[in-house]
Amino acid sequence: MYNAPSLTPNIKKKNGSNHSLVVAHEGNISKETFEKIKAITDFYNEDNDIHFKIIGGPRYGETLSIPKHLQSRIELFGWINYHDLLKAMEDVDIGLIDLDPSHSLNNAFTMPAKLFSYLNNGIPVIGNKCSDLEKFIRTYYCGMVINKRNPSYLDYIDAIQYLHQYPNEWQIMSKNARNVMQETYSWSHMEKRLLAVYQSLVGNRQPYFLL
């Protein structure tokens, strides 16, 4: 059972072959991931090939500082209303997932809510090597997994360039991303699983709760 959103209606169709790519990072962002985003954007700066959207924000007590020459290319949305997420993501081509599994079992084995936000909007993802996340992406072919636990910004650039150079692959991943939410993982499916759990507890009358 996953913390997946309700199915987004009427997503904007993208073609994945635009000259300029829009990449999003949604949710809480670490200082390390933000440094990678700046380095990725800086790599493309001369050709103006890439634009980043950061939807969410830093950890408590941290701030994000964008160098002047990148301020037109990295957009900080901050924490937005849940219902505004569709609008913020309608022009996004790729969703970035950069988790540190080294010291966190949560990152190593659970799947982040941002994954389902991307898939819900038909956005292929690029993620690093985390157990369940890797299995999910490879099973449904809805993005790319970098075969490293802590990829560098150059590793992410290689993956981004691949999707940019092969728009047909991007299209397949985008379609798979949307389909997996429609068929299996949107909240309409998750709530049935949750209700089944509750019903099994009531039916078995196990002493899980104090009455």
C-alpha positions as a Markdown table, in Angstrom:
| # | Residue | x | y | z |
|---|---|---|---|---|
| 1 | Met | 0.0 | 0.0 | 0.0 |
| 2 | Tyr | 1.5 | 3.4 | -1.0 |
| 3 | Asn | 0.8 | 7.0 | -0.3 |
| 4 | Ala | -0.4 | 7.7 | -3.9 |
| 5 | Pro | -2.6 | 10.6 | -5.0 |
| 6 | Ser | -6.0 | 10.4 | -6.7 |
| 7 | Leu | -5.7 | 10.1 | -10.4 |
| 8 | Thr | -5.0 | 13.4 | -12.1 |
| 9 | Pro | -7.7 | 14.1 | -14.7 |
| 10 | Asn | -6.9 | 15.4 | -18.2 |
| 11 | Ile | -3.1 | 15.7 | -18.1 |
| 12 | Lys | -1.5 | 17.9 | -20.7 |
| 13 | Lys | 0.0 | 15.8 | -23.5 |
| 14 | Lys | 3.8 | 16.3 | -24.0 |
| 15 | Asn | 5.9 | 15.1 | -26.8 |
| 16 | Gly | 9.3 | 14.7 | -25.0 |
| 17 | Ser | 11.3 | 16.1 | -27.9 |
| 18 | Asn | 11.2 | 19.8 | -27.2 |
| 19 | His | 14.6 | 21.5 | -27.5 |
| 20 | Ser | 14.3 | 22.7 | -23.9 |
| 21 | Leu | 13.8 | 20.1 | -21.2 |
| 22 | Val | 11.9 | 20.8 | -18.0 |
| 23 | Val | 13.0 | 18.7 | -15.0 |
| 24 | Ala | 11.3 | 18.7 | -11.7 |
| 25 | His | 12.2 | 17.9 | -8.1 |
| 26 | Glu | 9.2 | 17.6 | -5.8 |
| 27 | Gly | 9.1 | 17.5 | -2.0 |
| 28 | Asn | 11.8 | 18.0 | 0.5 |
| 29 | Ile | 15.2 | 18.6 | -1.0 |
| 30 | Ser | 18.6 | 18.1 | 0.6 |
| 31 | Lys | 21.5 | 20.4 | 0.2 |
| 32 | Glu | 23.4 | 17.7 | -1.6 |
| 33 | Thr | 20.7 | 17.2 | -4.2 |
| 34 | Phe | 20.4 | 20.9 | -4.7 |
| 35 | Glu | 24.1 | 21.1 | -5.4 |
| 36 | Lys | 23.6 | 18.5 | -8.1 |
| 37 | Ile | 20.7 | 20.4 | -9.6 |
| 38 | Lys | 22.8 | 23.5 | -9.9 |
| 39 | Ala | 25.7 | 21.6 | -11.5 |
| 40 | Ile | 23.4 | 19.9 | -14.0 |
| 41 | Thr | 21.8 | 23.3 | -14.9 |
| 42 | Asp | 25.2 | 24.9 | -15.2 |
| 43 | Phe | 26.4 | 22.2 | -17.5 |
| 44 | Tyr | 23.7 | 23.1 | -20.0 |
| 45 | Asn | 23.9 | 26.8 | -19.5 |
| 46 | Glu | 25.4 | 27.9 | -22.8 |
| 47 | Asp | 22.8 | 26.0 | -24.9 |
| 48 | Asn | 19.9 | 26.9 | -22.6 |
| 49 | Asp | 18.7 | 23.3 | -22.9 |
| 50 | Ile | 17.3 | 22.7 | -19.5 |
| 51 | His | 15.1 | 24.3 | -16.9 |
| 52 | Phe | 14.6 | 23.0 | -13.3 |
| 53 | Lys | 11.4 | 23.3 | -11.2 |
| 54 | Ile | 11.8 | 22.8 | -7.5 |
| 55 | Ile | 8.4 | 22.2 | -6.0 |
| 56 | Gly | 8.8 | 22.0 | -2.2 |
| 57 | Gly | 11.7 | 23.2 | -0.2 |
| 58 | Pro | 14.8 | 22.5 | 1.9 |
| 59 | Arg | 15.1 | 20.8 | 5.3 |
| 60 | Tyr | 14.3 | 22.8 | 8.4 |
| 61 | Gly | 16.9 | 25.4 | 9.0 |
| 62 | Glu | 18.4 | 25.3 | 5.5 |
| 63 | Thr | 18.0 | 27.7 | 2.7 |
| 64 | Leu | 18.4 | 27.5 | -1.1 |
| 65 | Ser | 20.6 | 30.0 | -2.8 |
| 66 | Ile | 20.7 | 30.1 | -6.6 |
| 67 | Pro | 23.7 | 31.7 | -8.4 |
| 68 | Lys | 22.8 | 34.8 | -10.4 |
| 69 | His | 23.6 | 33.2 | -13.7 |
| 70 | Leu | 21.2 | 30.3 | -13.0 |
| 71 | Gln | 18.3 | 32.3 | -11.6 |
| 72 | Ser | 16.4 | 32.3 | -14.9 |
| 73 | Arg | 16.8 | 28.5 | -15.2 |
| 74 | Ile | 16.0 | 27.2 | -11.7 |
| 75 | Glu | 12.6 | 28.0 | -10.5 |
| 76 | Leu | 11.7 | 27.8 | -6.8 |
| 77 | Phe | 8.0 | 27.1 | -6.3 |
| 78 | Gly | 8.2 | 26.5 | -2.6 |
| 79 | Trp | 5.5 | 24.4 | -0.8 |
| 80 | Ile | 2.3 | 24.7 | -2.8 |
| 81 | Asn | -1.3 | 23.7 | -2.4 |
| 82 | Tyr | -1.9 | 20.0 | -3.3 |
| 83 | His | -4.5 | 21.0 | -5.9 |
| 84 | Asp | -2.0 | 23.3 | -7.6 |
| 85 | Leu | 0.5 | 20.4 | -8.3 |
| 86 | Leu | -1.1 | 19.5 | -11.7 |
| 87 | Lys | -0.6 | 23.1 | -12.9 |
| 88 | Ala | 3.0 | 23.2 | -11.7 |
| 89 | Met | 3.8 | 19.9 | -13.4 |
| 90 | Glu | 2.0 | 20.3 | -16.7 |
| 91 | Asp | 5.1 | 21.2 | -18.7 |
| 92 | Val | 7.5 | 18.9 | -16.8 |
| 93 | Asp | 9.3 | 16.3 | -19.0 |
| 94 | Ile | 11.3 | 14.4 | -16.3 |
| 95 | Gly | 11.0 | 13.9 | -12.6 |
| 96 | Leu | 14.2 | 13.6 | -10.6 |
| 97 | Ile | 14.5 | 11.3 | -7.6 |
| 98 | Asp | 17.8 | 11.6 | -5.7 |
| 99 | Leu | 17.6 | 9.7 | -2.4 |
| 100 | Asp | 20.5 | 8.8 | -0.1 |
| 101 | Pro | 20.0 | 5.2 | 1.0 |
| 102 | Ser | 23.4 | 5.0 | 2.8 |
| 103 | His | 22.1 | 5.9 | 6.3 |
| 104 | Ser | 18.4 | 5.6 | 5.9 |
| 105 | Leu | 16.3 | 2.4 | 5.7 |
| 106 | Asn | 13.4 | 4.5 | 4.7 |
| 107 | Asn | 15.2 | 5.7 | 1.6 |
| 108 | Ala | 16.7 | 2.3 | 0.9 |
| 109 | Phe | 13.4 | 0.3 | 0.9 |
| 110 | Thr | 10.3 | 2.6 | 0.7 |
| 111 | Met | 9.1 | 4.5 | -2.3 |
| 112 | Pro | 8.8 | 8.3 | -2.1 |
| 113 | Ala | 5.5 | 10.0 | -2.6 |
| 114 | Lys | 7.1 | 12.2 | -5.3 |
| 115 | Leu | 7.4 | 9.1 | -7.5 |
| 116 | Phe | 3.6 | 8.8 | -7.7 |
| 117 | Ser | 3.2 | 12.5 | -8.2 |
| 118 | Tyr | 5.4 | 12.2 | -11.3 |
| 119 | Leu | 3.7 | 9.1 | -12.6 |
| 120 | Asn | 0.3 | 10.5 | -12.0 |
| 121 | Asn | 1.1 | 13.3 | -14.5 |
| 122 | Gly | 2.7 | 11.0 | -17.1 |
| 123 | Ile | 6.2 | 12.1 | -16.2 |
| 124 | Pro | 9.1 | 9.5 | -16.6 |
| 125 | Val | 11.5 | 9.5 | -13.7 |
| 126 | Ile | 15.2 | 9.3 | -13.2 |
| 127 | Gly | 16.2 | 7.7 | -9.9 |
| 128 | Asn | 19.2 | 6.3 | -8.1 |
| 129 | Lys | 19.7 | 2.7 | -7.0 |
| 130 | Cys | 17.3 | 2.1 | -4.1 |
| 131 | Ser | 15.9 | -1.4 | -3.6 |
| 132 | Asp | 12.1 | -1.0 | -4.1 |
| 133 | Leu | 12.3 | 2.1 | -6.3 |
| 134 | Glu | 14.7 | 0.3 | -8.7 |
| 135 | Lys | 12.4 | -2.7 | -8.9 |
| 136 | Phe | 9.3 | -0.6 | -9.5 |
| 137 | Ile | 10.9 | 1.5 | -12.3 |
| 138 | Arg | 12.4 | -1.5 | -14.1 |
| 139 | Thr | 9.2 | -3.6 | -13.7 |
| 140 | Tyr | 6.9 | -0.9 | -15.2 |
| 141 | Tyr | 9.5 | 0.7 | -17.5 |
| 142 | Cys | 8.4 | 4.2 | -16.4 |
| 143 | Gly | 11.8 | 5.8 | -16.2 |
| 144 | Met | 15.5 | 5.2 | -15.8 |
| 145 | Val | 17.6 | 3.9 | -12.8 |
| 146 | Ile | 21.2 | 5.0 | -12.4 |
| 147 | Asn | 23.1 | 2.0 | -11.2 |
| 148 | Lys | 24.7 | 3.8 | -8.3 |
| 149 | Arg | 23.5 | 4.4 | -4.7 |
| 150 | Asn | 24.8 | 8.0 | -4.8 |
| 151 | Pro | 25.1 | 9.2 | -8.4 |
| 152 | Ser | 27.0 | 12.3 | -9.3 |
| 153 | Tyr | 25.5 | 15.2 | -11.3 |
| 154 | Leu | 27.4 | 13.8 | -14.4 |
| 155 | Asp | 25.5 | 10.5 | -14.0 |
| 156 | Tyr | 22.2 | 12.4 | -14.0 |
| 157 | Ile | 23.3 | 14.4 | -17.0 |
| 158 | Asp | 24.0 | 11.1 | -18.9 |
| 159 | Ala | 20.4 | 9.9 | -18.1 |
| 160 | Ile | 18.8 | 13.2 | -19.0 |
| 161 | Gln | 20.7 | 13.3 | -22.3 |
| 162 | Tyr | 19.6 | 9.8 | -23.2 |
| 163 | Leu | 15.9 | 10.6 | -22.7 |
| 164 | His | 16.4 | 13.8 | -24.7 |
| 165 | Gln | 18.1 | 12.0 | -27.6 |
| 166 | Tyr | 15.6 | 9.2 | -27.7 |
| 167 | Pro | 12.1 | 10.8 | -27.6 |
| 168 | Asn | 10.4 | 7.5 | -28.6 |
| 169 | Glu | 11.7 | 5.9 | -25.4 |
| 170 | Trp | 10.6 | 8.9 | -23.5 |
| 171 | Gln | 7.1 | 8.5 | -25.0 |
| 172 | Ile | 6.9 | 4.8 | -24.0 |
| 173 | Met | 8.0 | 5.6 | -20.4 |
| 174 | Ser | 5.5 | 8.5 | -20.2 |
| 175 | Lys | 2.6 | 6.3 | -21.3 |
| 176 | Asn | 3.7 | 3.5 | -18.9 |
| 177 | Ala | 3.9 | 6.1 | -16.1 |
| 178 | Arg | 0.3 | 7.2 | -16.6 |
| 179 | Asn | -1.0 | 3.7 | -17.2 |
| 180 | Val | 0.4 | 2.2 | -14.0 |
| 181 | Met | -1.4 | 4.9 | -12.0 |
| 182 | Gln | -4.7 | 4.4 | -13.9 |
| 183 | Glu | -4.6 | 0.6 | -13.6 |
| 184 | Thr | -2.9 | -0.1 | -10.2 |
| 185 | Tyr | -1.5 | 2.6 | -8.0 |
| 186 | Ser | -3.8 | 5.7 | -7.8 |
| 187 | Trp | -5.6 | 6.3 | -4.6 |
| 188 | Ser | -8.8 | 4.7 | -5.9 |
| 189 | His | -6.9 | 1.4 | -5.9 |
| 190 | Met | -5.0 | 2.1 | -2.6 |
| 191 | Glu | -8.2 | 2.9 | -0.7 |
| 192 | Lys | -9.6 | -0.5 | -1.7 |
| 193 | Arg | -6.5 | -2.2 | -0.3 |
| 194 | Leu | -6.8 | -0.1 | 2.9 |
| 195 | Leu | -10.5 | -1.0 | 3.4 |
| 196 | Ala | -9.6 | -4.7 | 2.8 |
| 197 | Val | -7.1 | -4.5 | 5.7 |
| 198 | Tyr | -9.7 | -3.0 | 8.0 |
| 199 | Gln | -12.3 | -5.5 | 7.0 |
| 200 | Ser | -9.9 | -8.4 | 7.6 |
| 201 | Leu | -9.2 | -7.0 | 11.1 |
| 202 | Val | -12.9 | -6.8 | 11.9 |
| 203 | Gly | -13.6 | -10.2 | 10.4 |
| 204 | Asn | -10.9 | -12.0 | 12.3 |
| 205 | Arg | -11.7 | -10.1 | 15.6 |
| 206 | Gln | -8.1 | -10.0 | 16.6 |
| 207 | Pro | -7.3 | -8.1 | 19.8 |
| 208 | Tyr | -5.3 | -5.4 | 18.0 |
| 209 | Phe | -7.2 | -2.5 | 19.7 |
| 210 | Leu | -8.2 | -1.8 | 23.2 |
| 211 | Leu | -12.0 | -1.3 | 23.4 |
